[in-house]
Coordinates of C-alpha atoms in Angstrom, one line a residue:
Chain A
M227 CA -0.2 0.3 0.1
K228 CA 1.6 3.4 -0.9
K229 CA 1.3 5.8 2.0
K230 CA 2.5 9.3 2.1
I231 CA 3.9 10.5 5.3
I232 CA 1.8 13.9 6.3
H233 CA 3.0 14.5 9.9
I234 CA 5.0 13.3 12.4
D235 CA 4.0 13.7 15.8
Q236 CA 6.9 12.0 18.1
L237 CA 9.9 10.4 17.6
S238 CA 11.4 7.7 19.6
G239 CA 11.6 8.9 22.9
N240 CA 8.1 8.2 23.6
I241 CA 8.4 4.8 25.0
S242 CA 4.9 4.6 26.1
R243 CA 3.9 5.0 22.3
R244 CA 6.3 3.0 20.8
T245 CA 5.2 0.0 23.6
L246 CA 1.3 0.9 22.3
L247 CA 2.2 0.0 19.1
G248 CA 3.7 -3.1 20.1
G249 CA 7.3 -2.9 18.2
A250 CA 10.7 -2.4 19.4
A251 CA 11.6 -1.1 15.7
T252 CA 9.0 1.8 15.4
A253 CA 10.7 5.1 15.5
A254 CA 8.2 7.3 15.3
V255 CA 4.2 7.7 15.2
V256 CA 3.1 9.9 12.2
L257 CA 0.1 10.8 10.9
V258 CA -0.1 9.3 7.1
Q259 CA -2.4 9.5 4.2
T260 CA -3.2 6.1 2.7
A261 CA -3.6 5.5 -1.8
S262 CA -7.7 6.0 -0.7
G263 CA -7.1 9.5 0.7
K264 CA -7.8 8.5 4.4
T265 CA -5.6 9.8 7.3
I266 CA -4.7 7.6 9.8
Q267 CA -2.4 7.1 12.9
E268 CA 0.4 4.9 12.3
G269 CA 3.9 3.6 13.9
V270 CA 6.8 3.6 11.2
S271 CA 10.5 1.8 10.9
T272 CA 13.4 4.4 11.0
T273 CA 14.2 3.0 7.6
E274 CA 11.0 4.5 6.7
L275 CA 11.6 7.7 8.6
L276 CA 15.0 8.1 7.0
P277 CA 15.3 8.9 3.4
D278 CA 18.6 8.1 1.8
D279 CA 18.7 11.7 1.1
P280 CA 16.8 14.7 3.3
T281 CA 17.0 16.5 0.9
K282 CA 14.3 14.9 -1.7
R283 CA 11.8 14.5 1.3
V284 CA 9.7 17.3 2.6
G285 CA 9.8 16.7 6.5
P286 CA 7.6 17.4 9.6
L287 CA 5.3 20.0 9.4
P288 CA 6.1 22.8 12.7
G289 CA 4.7 20.8 15.9
E290 CA 3.6 21.7 19.1
V291 CA 6.6 20.5 21.2
G292 CA 10.0 19.7 20.2
T293 CA 11.8 16.6 20.0
R294 CA 14.8 15.1 21.0
S295 CA 16.3 13.6 17.6
A296 CA 15.8 10.1 17.4
F297 CA 20.1 9.4 17.5
E298 CA 20.5 11.0 20.7
K299 CA 19.9 8.7 23.6
L300 CA 19.8 10.8 26.3
V301 CA 18.5 8.9 29.8
K302 CA 18.7 9.1 33.4
K303 CA 19.9 6.3 35.2
P304 CA 17.3 5.1 37.8
S305 CA 17.7 3.0 40.9
E306 CA 14.7 3.0 43.3
T307 CA 15.8 5.9 45.1
S308 CA 17.2 8.4 42.9
S309 CA 17.5 8.6 39.3
R310 CA 21.0 10.2 38.2
S311 CA 22.0 12.9 35.1
P312 CA 24.1 11.8 32.3
L313 CA 26.5 13.8 33.0
Q314 CA 29.0 12.7 30.0
D315 CA 26.0 13.5 27.3
F316 CA 26.1 17.0 28.1
Y317 CA 27.1 20.5 26.5
G318 CA 27.4 24.5 28.4
I319 CA 26.5 24.2 32.1
I320 CA 22.6 24.1 31.5
T321 CA 20.9 20.6 32.5
P322 CA 18.1 19.9 30.3
S323 CA 15.1 19.6 32.6
D324 CA 14.1 16.2 31.8
L325 CA 17.4 15.1 32.4
H326 CA 17.7 16.8 35.8
F327 CA 18.5 14.2 38.2
E328 CA 15.7 13.0 41.0
R329 CA 16.0 12.1 44.5
H330 CA 12.9 11.4 46.7
H331 CA 11.4 9.4 49.6
A332 CA 8.1 7.9 48.4
G333 CA 7.8 8.7 44.4
V334 CA 6.4 12.0 42.9
P335 CA 3.1 13.3 43.7
A336 CA 0.4 14.7 41.3
I337 CA -0.4 18.3 42.4
D338 CA -3.4 20.3 40.7
P339 CA -1.9 23.9 41.0
A340 CA -4.8 25.5 41.2
K341 CA -5.6 23.2 44.9
H342 CA -1.9 24.0 45.8
A343 CA -1.2 26.9 48.5
L344 CA 1.6 27.8 50.8
L345 CA 0.9 28.1 54.2
I346 CA 3.7 30.5 56.4
H347 CA 2.9 30.0 60.0
G348 CA 4.8 29.8 63.4
M349 CA 6.7 33.2 64.6
V350 CA 5.6 35.2 62.5
D351 CA 3.3 38.7 63.0
K352 CA 0.8 37.3 60.2
P353 CA 0.3 33.8 59.2
M354 CA -0.7 33.6 55.7
T355 CA -1.5 31.6 52.6
F356 CA -0.5 31.6 49.3
T357 CA -2.1 30.1 46.1
V358 CA 0.9 29.2 43.5
A359 CA -1.4 31.9 41.6
E360 CA -0.4 34.8 44.3
L361 CA 3.1 33.1 44.4
K362 CA 3.8 34.0 41.1
R363 CA 2.4 37.9 41.4
F364 CA 5.2 38.8 43.5
P365 CA 8.2 40.5 42.4
S366 CA 10.3 38.1 40.4
V367 CA 13.8 36.3 40.5
S368 CA 15.6 34.3 38.2
R369 CA 19.2 32.4 39.0
I370 CA 21.1 29.4 37.4
A371 CA 23.0 27.5 40.3
F372 CA 23.4 24.0 40.6
L373 CA 21.6 21.3 42.9
E374 CA 23.3 18.4 44.2
C375 CA 22.6 15.6 46.3
S376 CA 24.9 15.2 49.3
G377 CA 25.4 11.9 48.8
N378 CA 26.7 11.5 45.4
F379 CA 29.5 10.0 45.5
R380 CA 30.3 6.4 44.2
T381 CA 33.4 4.2 43.6
G382 CA 34.0 0.3 44.0
K383 CA 34.8 -1.0 40.0
E384 CA 36.7 0.8 36.6
T385 CA 33.2 0.6 34.8
L386 CA 32.0 3.2 36.4
T387 CA 30.4 6.5 34.0
P388 CA 30.6 10.0 35.3
Q389 CA 27.1 9.8 35.9
D390 CA 27.3 6.4 37.5
V391 CA 30.3 8.5 39.6
C392 CA 28.7 11.9 40.6
G393 CA 25.4 11.9 38.9
L394 CA 23.8 13.0 41.8
T395 CA 24.4 17.0 40.2
S396 CA 22.4 19.0 37.7
Q397 CA 22.1 23.1 37.0
S398 CA 19.2 24.8 35.9
E399 CA 17.9 28.6 35.6
W400 CA 15.5 28.5 38.3
T401 CA 12.5 31.2 38.6
G402 CA 10.5 31.9 41.5
V403 CA 9.6 35.2 44.3
K404 CA 12.4 35.3 46.9
L405 CA 12.1 33.7 50.5
S406 CA 12.8 37.1 51.9
T407 CA 10.3 39.0 50.0
L408 CA 7.5 36.6 51.6
F409 CA 9.1 37.1 55.0
R410 CA 8.6 40.8 54.4
E411 CA 5.5 39.9 54.0
V412 CA 4.6 37.7 56.7
G413 CA 6.9 39.2 59.3
V414 CA 9.1 36.8 60.7
Q415 CA 9.8 37.4 63.9
P416 CA 13.3 38.5 65.4
K417 CA 13.6 35.3 67.4
A418 CA 12.8 33.2 64.6
S419 CA 15.9 31.4 63.9
W420 CA 15.0 28.3 61.9
F421 CA 12.2 27.6 59.6
L422 CA 10.7 24.3 58.7
A423 CA 10.0 23.4 54.9
E424 CA 7.7 20.6 54.1
G425 CA 6.7 18.9 51.0
S426 CA 3.3 17.6 50.0
D427 CA 4.7 14.4 48.7
A428 CA 3.8 10.9 50.5
A429 CA 6.9 11.2 52.7
I430 CA 5.5 14.9 53.6
M431 CA 9.0 15.4 53.7
T432 CA 10.4 18.3 56.3
R433 CA 14.1 20.2 56.7
S434 CA 14.7 22.5 59.2
I435 CA 17.1 25.6 57.8
P436 CA 17.7 28.4 59.5
V437 CA 16.2 31.4 59.0
R438 CA 19.0 33.0 57.9
K439 CA 19.4 31.4 54.4
G440 CA 15.6 32.5 54.2
W441 CA 16.8 36.5 54.4
D442 CA 20.1 35.6 52.4
D443 CA 19.5 34.0 48.7
A444 CA 16.5 31.5 49.2
I445 CA 13.7 31.3 46.5
I446 CA 10.2 29.7 46.6
A447 CA 10.4 28.5 42.7
Y448 CA 7.7 27.8 40.3
A449 CA 9.7 27.4 37.2
Q450 CA 12.9 26.2 35.8
N451 CA 15.0 26.7 32.3
G452 CA 11.8 28.6 31.4
E453 CA 8.8 26.4 32.2
A454 CA 6.9 25.4 34.9
L455 CA 8.7 23.1 37.4
R456 CA 8.8 19.3 36.5
P457 CA 6.6 17.0 38.7
E458 CA 9.9 15.4 39.4
Q459 CA 11.5 18.8 40.7
G460 CA 8.6 19.9 42.5
Y461 CA 5.9 21.2 40.7
P462 CA 4.2 23.5 41.5
V463 CA 6.9 25.0 43.9
R464 CA 9.7 24.1 45.5
L465 CA 12.1 25.5 47.7
F466 CA 15.5 26.6 46.2
L467 CA 18.5 26.8 48.7
P468 CA 21.8 28.0 46.5
G469 CA 24.9 26.0 47.2
W470 CA 23.2 23.7 50.1
E471 CA 23.1 20.2 49.6
G472 CA 20.1 19.4 47.9
N473 CA 17.3 17.8 50.7
T474 CA 17.4 21.1 52.3
S475 CA 15.6 22.2 48.9
V476 CA 12.6 20.6 49.7
K477 CA 10.0 19.7 46.9
W478 CA 6.4 20.0 46.5
L479 CA 6.1 22.7 49.1
R480 CA 2.9 23.3 50.7
R481 CA 4.3 25.0 54.1
L482 CA 6.7 26.6 56.2
E483 CA 7.3 26.8 60.1
L484 CA 9.1 29.4 61.7
S485 CA 10.5 28.2 65.4
D486 CA 12.9 29.5 67.8
Q487 CA 14.8 26.0 67.1
P488 CA 15.5 22.9 64.9
F489 CA 12.8 20.4 64.7
M490 CA 15.0 17.6 64.0
T491 CA 13.7 15.6 61.7
R492 CA 14.7 12.3 60.2
E493 CA 16.5 14.0 57.5
E494 CA 18.2 16.3 59.2
T495 CA 19.2 13.4 62.1
S496 CA 19.4 9.7 61.0
K497 CA 19.8 10.9 57.5
Y498 CA 22.3 13.4 55.5
T499 CA 24.5 13.6 58.5
E500 CA 28.0 12.0 58.5
P501 CA 30.7 10.4 60.8
I502 CA 33.7 12.5 61.5
K503 CA 36.8 11.9 63.8
D504 CA 36.7 10.6 67.3
G505 CA 33.1 8.3 66.6
K506 CA 31.1 12.1 66.2
F507 CA 28.8 12.6 63.2
R508 CA 28.2 15.8 61.7
Q509 CA 25.0 17.1 62.2
F510 CA 23.0 20.5 59.8
S511 CA 26.1 19.8 56.5
F512 CA 24.5 22.2 54.2
D513 CA 27.4 23.7 51.9
I514 CA 28.5 21.4 49.0
D515 CA 31.9 22.2 49.2
A516 CA 34.0 22.7 45.7
R517 CA 34.2 19.8 43.3
S518 CA 35.3 18.9 39.7
I519 CA 34.8 16.1 37.3
I520 CA 36.2 15.2 34.1
T521 CA 33.5 14.6 31.8
F522 CA 35.2 13.8 28.9
P523 CA 37.3 11.3 28.4
A524 CA 35.9 9.0 30.9
Y525 CA 34.2 5.7 30.9
P526 CA 33.2 4.1 28.6
K527 CA 34.4 6.3 25.5
T528 CA 37.9 5.4 24.4
V529 CA 40.4 7.9 22.4
E530 CA 42.5 8.0 19.8
K531 CA 46.1 9.3 19.9
G532 CA 46.7 13.1 18.5
W533 CA 45.2 16.3 20.4
I534 CA 42.2 15.6 22.6
E535 CA 40.4 18.5 24.3
I536 CA 39.7 17.1 28.1
R537 CA 36.0 18.7 29.2
G538 CA 34.4 18.8 32.6
L539 CA 32.2 20.4 35.3
A540 CA 33.2 22.3 38.1
W541 CA 31.2 24.0 41.1
S542 CA 31.1 25.2 44.6
G543 CA 28.3 25.8 46.9
R544 CA 30.2 28.7 48.5
G545 CA 30.5 30.7 45.6
K546 CA 32.7 30.7 42.2
V547 CA 34.6 28.7 40.9
V548 CA 38.3 30.3 40.8
R549 CA 40.5 28.0 39.0
V550 CA 40.2 24.1 37.6
E551 CA 43.6 22.6 37.6
V552 CA 44.3 19.5 35.4
S553 CA 47.1 16.9 35.7
T554 CA 47.8 14.1 32.5
D555 CA 50.6 12.6 34.4
A556 CA 48.3 11.0 37.6
G557 CA 48.5 14.3 39.6
K558 CA 52.3 14.2 39.3
T559 CA 51.9 17.8 37.9
W560 CA 48.6 20.3 37.0
A561 CA 48.3 23.1 34.8
P562 CA 45.4 25.4 34.5
A563 CA 42.3 24.7 32.6
T564 CA 40.1 27.3 30.5
L565 CA 37.1 28.2 32.3
Q566 CA 34.1 28.7 29.9
D567 CA 32.2 32.0 30.4
P568 CA 29.4 32.4 32.4
V569 CA 31.5 31.9 35.5
L570 CA 28.3 32.2 38.1
D571 CA 28.1 31.9 41.9
K572 CA 27.0 28.5 43.4
A573 CA 27.0 27.4 39.7
H574 CA 28.8 24.2 37.9
T575 CA 31.3 25.9 35.3
A576 CA 32.5 24.0 32.3
F577 CA 36.6 23.9 31.7
R578 CA 38.4 22.5 29.2
Y579 CA 41.9 21.9 28.5
L580 CA 43.7 20.7 25.3
W581 CA 46.2 17.9 25.5
Q582 CA 47.9 15.8 23.1
W583 CA 48.1 11.8 24.1
H584 CA 50.7 10.0 22.4
G585 CA 49.6 6.5 23.4
E586 CA 51.2 6.3 26.6
A587 CA 49.1 4.7 29.6
T588 CA 48.7 7.4 32.1
E589 CA 45.5 9.1 34.2
I590 CA 43.7 12.3 34.0
L591 CA 42.6 14.3 36.8
S592 CA 40.7 17.4 37.6
R593 CA 40.7 19.8 40.8
V594 CA 38.7 22.8 42.0
T595 CA 39.8 26.2 43.6
D596 CA 36.5 28.5 44.3
E597 CA 37.0 31.7 45.9
T598 CA 37.5 30.7 49.4
G599 CA 40.7 29.3 49.1
Y600 CA 38.9 25.5 49.0
R601 CA 41.1 23.1 46.6
Q602 CA 39.5 19.9 46.2
P603 CA 41.0 17.0 48.0
T604 CA 42.2 13.8 47.2
L605 CA 40.3 11.1 49.0
K606 CA 43.0 10.7 51.1
Q607 CA 42.8 14.1 52.4
L608 CA 39.0 13.4 53.0
T609 CA 39.6 10.6 54.7
D610 CA 42.7 11.6 57.3
A611 CA 40.5 14.9 57.8
R612 CA 37.0 13.0 59.0
G613 CA 38.4 9.1 59.4
N614 CA 38.0 6.2 57.4
E615 CA 34.3 6.6 56.6
S616 CA 33.1 7.6 53.8
G617 CA 29.5 8.9 53.7
Y618 CA 27.6 12.7 52.9
H619 CA 29.9 15.2 51.6
F620 CA 32.2 13.6 49.9
N621 CA 33.4 15.3 46.9
P622 CA 37.6 13.8 46.0
I623 CA 39.3 14.9 43.1
T624 CA 38.1 11.9 40.4
A625 CA 40.8 10.0 38.1
W626 CA 40.5 8.3 34.8
Q627 CA 43.1 6.0 33.6
I628 CA 44.0 6.0 30.1
K629 CA 45.1 2.9 28.8
S630 CA 47.6 2.7 25.8
D631 CA 44.9 1.4 24.0
G632 CA 42.7 3.9 24.1
T633 CA 40.2 2.5 26.9
V634 CA 39.4 4.9 29.5
L635 CA 38.4 3.5 33.2
F636 CA 37.4 5.4 36.1
K637 CA 40.0 4.5 39.3
P638 CA 38.0 3.2 41.8
E639 CA 40.3 4.5 44.8
T640 CA 40.1 2.8 48.4
T641 CA 41.3 3.9 51.8
Chain B
M64 CA 17.3 36.1 4.7
R65 CA 16.4 39.8 2.6
K66 CA 15.2 41.1 6.0
S67 CA 18.4 40.3 8.0
P68 CA 20.5 43.6 7.4
F69 CA 17.3 45.3 8.6
Y70 CA 17.3 43.6 12.4
I71 CA 20.8 44.4 12.6
C72 CA 20.1 47.7 12.4
L73 CA 17.3 47.7 14.6
V74 CA 19.2 46.1 17.5
G75 CA 22.1 48.4 16.6
A76 CA 19.6 51.2 17.7
L77 CA 18.2 49.6 20.5
V78 CA 21.5 49.3 22.1
A79 CA 22.9 52.9 21.2
V80 CA 20.0 53.9 23.1
T81 CA 20.5 51.8 25.9
L82 CA 24.1 52.6 26.5
D83 CA 23.4 56.4 26.3
G84 CA 22.1 56.0 30.1
C85 CA 19.1 57.9 30.6
F86 CA 15.1 56.7 31.0
P87 CA 12.0 56.5 32.1
A88 CA 11.5 53.8 34.5
N89 CA 8.4 53.9 36.7
G90 CA 8.2 57.8 36.8
K91 CA 11.7 58.3 37.6
E92 CA 15.3 58.6 35.9
F93 CA 16.8 55.3 35.7
T94 CA 21.0 55.8 34.9
G95 CA 23.5 53.4 33.8
L96 CA 24.8 50.4 31.4
S97 CA 23.0 47.8 33.1
V98 CA 19.4 47.2 31.6
A99 CA 18.7 45.4 34.8
R100 CA 16.8 47.5 37.5
P101 CA 18.4 46.5 41.0
D102 CA 16.1 45.8 43.8
T103 CA 16.4 49.1 45.3
V104 CA 13.3 50.2 43.8
P105 CA 10.8 51.3 47.1
W106 CA 8.6 48.3 47.7
P107 CA 5.3 48.7 49.7
T108 CA 5.1 47.1 52.9
S109 CA 2.8 44.5 51.8
F110 CA 2.0 43.7 48.8
G111 CA -1.4 42.0 49.4
F112 CA -0.9 39.3 47.9
G113 CA -1.7 35.9 50.0
R114 CA -4.6 36.2 52.4
K115 CA -4.3 35.3 56.0
A116 CA -4.7 32.1 57.0
T117 CA -7.1 30.7 59.7
S118 CA -6.4 28.6 62.6
A119 CA -7.9 25.9 61.4
E120 CA -6.4 25.6 58.1
I121 CA -3.4 25.9 60.5
T122 CA -4.3 23.0 62.7
R123 CA -4.8 20.9 59.7
L124 CA -1.5 20.6 58.0
D125 CA 0.8 21.4 61.4
I126 CA 1.7 17.9 62.2
D127 CA 5.2 18.7 63.3
V128 CA 7.2 17.5 66.8
R129 CA 9.8 19.7 67.9
P130 CA 12.7 18.1 70.5
D131 CA 10.6 19.7 73.2
G132 CA 7.1 18.0 72.5
K133 CA 6.2 20.9 70.8
G134 CA 3.4 19.4 68.3
L135 CA 2.5 16.0 70.3
P136 CA -1.0 14.6 70.3
A137 CA -2.9 13.7 73.3
G138 CA -2.9 9.6 73.6
E139 CA -0.5 7.0 74.5
G140 CA 1.1 4.1 73.8
T141 CA 3.2 1.2 75.3
A142 CA 5.5 -1.5 73.8
A143 CA 3.3 -4.7 74.6
V144 CA 0.3 -3.0 71.9
G145 CA 3.4 -1.9 69.5
K146 CA 4.7 -5.0 69.5
V147 CA 1.8 -6.2 67.9
I148 CA 1.3 -3.6 65.8
F149 CA 4.9 -3.6 64.6
A150 CA 4.5 -6.8 63.6
T151 CA 1.8 -6.5 61.2
K152 CA 2.5 -3.5 59.8
C153 CA 6.5 -3.0 60.2
A154 CA 8.1 -6.4 59.6
A155 CA 7.8 -6.8 55.9
C156 CA 10.1 -4.0 55.3
H157 CA 12.0 -3.7 59.0
G158 CA 12.4 -7.6 59.8
V159 CA 11.1 -9.4 62.8
G160 CA 11.7 -7.6 65.6
G161 CA 12.9 -4.5 63.5
V162 CA 15.9 -6.4 62.8
G163 CA 17.6 -7.0 59.2
G164 CA 14.3 -6.5 56.7
P165 CA 15.1 -5.1 52.8
N166 CA 14.7 -1.5 54.0
G167 CA 16.5 -1.4 57.2
S168 CA 17.3 -2.5 60.7
L169 CA 15.5 -0.2 63.0
V170 CA 16.7 -1.9 66.6
S171 CA 20.3 -2.3 67.4
T172 CA 21.9 -5.8 68.3
N173 CA 24.9 -6.7 70.2
E174 CA 25.7 -9.1 67.1
T175 CA 29.4 -8.0 66.1
T176 CA 29.7 -8.6 62.0
T177 CA 32.7 -7.8 59.8
K178 CA 29.5 -5.7 58.4
R179 CA 30.4 -1.8 59.2
R180 CA 27.3 -1.4 62.2
E181 CA 24.0 -0.7 61.2
K182 CA 22.6 2.4 62.0
T183 CA 19.5 2.1 63.8
I184 CA 17.2 4.0 66.4
G185 CA 18.9 2.9 69.2
N186 CA 22.9 3.9 68.1
Y187 CA 21.8 6.8 65.9
W188 CA 19.0 8.8 66.2
P189 CA 19.3 11.8 68.5
Y190 CA 16.1 12.4 69.9
A191 CA 12.9 10.2 70.6
T192 CA 10.6 12.8 69.2
T193 CA 12.1 12.5 65.4
V194 CA 10.6 8.8 65.9
F195 CA 7.1 10.0 66.3
D196 CA 7.2 12.6 64.0
Y197 CA 8.4 10.7 61.4
I198 CA 6.3 7.3 61.9
R199 CA 3.2 9.7 61.8
R200 CA 4.3 11.3 58.7
A201 CA 5.4 8.7 56.4
M202 CA 4.7 5.4 57.7
P203 CA 4.2 2.7 56.7
F204 CA 5.7 3.4 53.2
S205 CA 2.9 1.4 51.3
E206 CA 0.2 3.3 53.6
P207 CA 1.9 6.6 54.6
G208 CA -0.7 8.9 56.9
S209 CA -3.1 5.8 58.0
L210 CA -1.9 5.6 61.3
T211 CA -3.9 6.6 64.5
N212 CA -2.2 8.9 67.2
A213 CA -2.2 6.3 69.3
E214 CA -0.9 3.2 66.5
V215 CA 2.1 5.9 66.3
Y216 CA 2.4 6.2 70.3
N217 CA 2.5 2.5 70.5
L218 CA 5.1 1.7 68.1
T219 CA 7.4 4.6 69.2
A220 CA 6.9 3.1 72.5
Y221 CA 7.9 -0.6 71.7
L222 CA 10.9 0.6 68.9
L223 CA 12.3 2.5 72.4
T224 CA 12.2 -0.5 74.3
A225 CA 13.4 -3.0 71.8
N226 CA 16.0 -0.7 71.7
G227 CA 16.7 -0.8 75.6
I228 CA 16.2 3.0 76.4
I229 CA 13.0 2.5 77.9
G230 CA 11.8 0.3 80.1
E231 CA 8.8 -1.8 78.2
K232 CA 6.5 -1.2 81.0
T233 CA 6.8 2.4 80.4
I234 CA 3.8 4.4 78.8
I235 CA 5.2 7.0 76.1
N236 CA 3.0 10.2 75.9
A237 CA 3.3 14.2 75.0
Q238 CA 4.8 14.4 78.8
T239 CA 7.2 11.4 78.5
L240 CA 8.5 11.4 75.3
P241 CA 10.5 14.5 74.7
T242 CA 12.3 13.5 78.1
V243 CA 13.5 10.2 77.0
V244 CA 17.2 10.9 76.2
M245 CA 18.9 8.8 73.0
P246 CA 22.1 7.5 73.5
A247 CA 23.3 8.8 70.1
Q248 CA 22.5 12.3 70.9
K249 CA 25.9 13.2 72.7
L250 CA 27.5 12.1 69.2
F251 CA 26.3 14.6 67.1
V252 CA 28.4 18.1 66.7
P253 CA 27.4 20.9 64.3
D254 CA 29.0 21.5 61.3
D255 CA 32.6 23.3 61.8
R256 CA 33.3 23.3 57.8
E257 CA 33.4 27.1 56.3
G258 CA 35.3 26.7 53.1
G259 CA 39.0 28.0 53.2
P260 CA 41.9 25.8 52.3
E261 CA 41.2 23.6 55.5
I262 CA 39.8 20.1 54.6
K263 CA 37.5 19.2 57.1

């Protein structure tokens, strides 16, 4: 039957539709016109979709939403509790919203924004409730900043990708109302020193946050990268605390309660606390220390002799990145990498370093220094400082082994 | 693409005007190279968006419990009753007696293994009130929010008893729970990292 493709609706990213059509070879769902002139919806294969010469067939007409090329297979790596960003597949510093890492404690809630409100009460002059529409009427603010889970460290085998090692960090432009604007509106009392932030998920997730962070740079965010928040990122409204461990940026935010003491919730006592020396445990460790990682070349990529642009990301929860150094001789010598503008406060910063590889087996590493003078430590420096247990806030220098055949492997270090 | 030169000219003209410096903003002369307006523009005392929350609205959502006991509801519980509830509603995930379940042990045992010691309520949780707060807000995982306050008190009493922190006859309620001292409380210290060259 001769058929004519008249409209390509969706390329292969949509798994549910492909499954619906029952064929793994289906590359797209299209509107086709049959020989008898009838228009029907049909799945087509990659072969049918791809003409030998794209200049000989008119392509899809303008659509309602864009699609990712069927040739690009960017996926998060989900486990039962989190889903990691494919850092090795990214360019620049913005994480595509659908590839932002996920970490939540009882799934992603479905929330109707028309029925959602933010309650602020406790040590305030005027307890108030704000609908999502009302939050959007306040003066708004946007900033580009990273969000990283403090449990973002993996090691143990050579076949780990940047996504495996460090995929619980992502970056977006966040838009919302400054929390200080709302603090002003409700009249936060001078003796209030902490506030509880509570989500509307099935874990009713809570964290206690010092009030000074609320006055400083906290955002009640309702948008991400130019559109409303994704459900996985807290739709319709979340707390966003630049530079602080991801768990404190409570999603699906429904309530803030001002208090003169922390609430000692489960997430700030039995979780998100880490061992240090002498059998002690560090609590309320909010700031993300500076970290960097080479995202190319990295496992499972291979390299060829000649010029290689080493690329990666660096960031600090305490300010701007001021320097990234790269070593191509297993840490014996270091040279400054080029930082790509913009270099933003508490933001992923792209770096690159041009390297001519002659085929020798070696290791490549990166280390970042932030504007406080903090330099990313080695794993040994971290364990020397904290004792021999890993835990949250582990940000060691990551090394990639370059084998003489061009294979690239993660270097799993042990203490 | 024939239109391009026209657009370039237009953009050029706009940039020139902006760089020249002064333009009226909200009735005031606003000077500077930056197009962005600083947040020094006078704001009203109140924008008047949102409304006062009613006490009923606050009561409905205000479920948190602080270490000093603020927020604990009426009611009470004991370990004996809690033990039965635990076996029915909790043991599938947290193990018989709170030991060794797929979602983590809650009860400490004296067994020493080569593995790193598992963190439990008995050896790691610094405040007893957190046990009540967390069970009430998030457990059981498959049926969150389904437990009555009495059931939560009973489960709290059971878990504290199983960890050897309170006696099995102790009645747990809004008065007694905040007085329970957890063994791990003295192990927690505030974050001392502050940036700068020192690795902490």
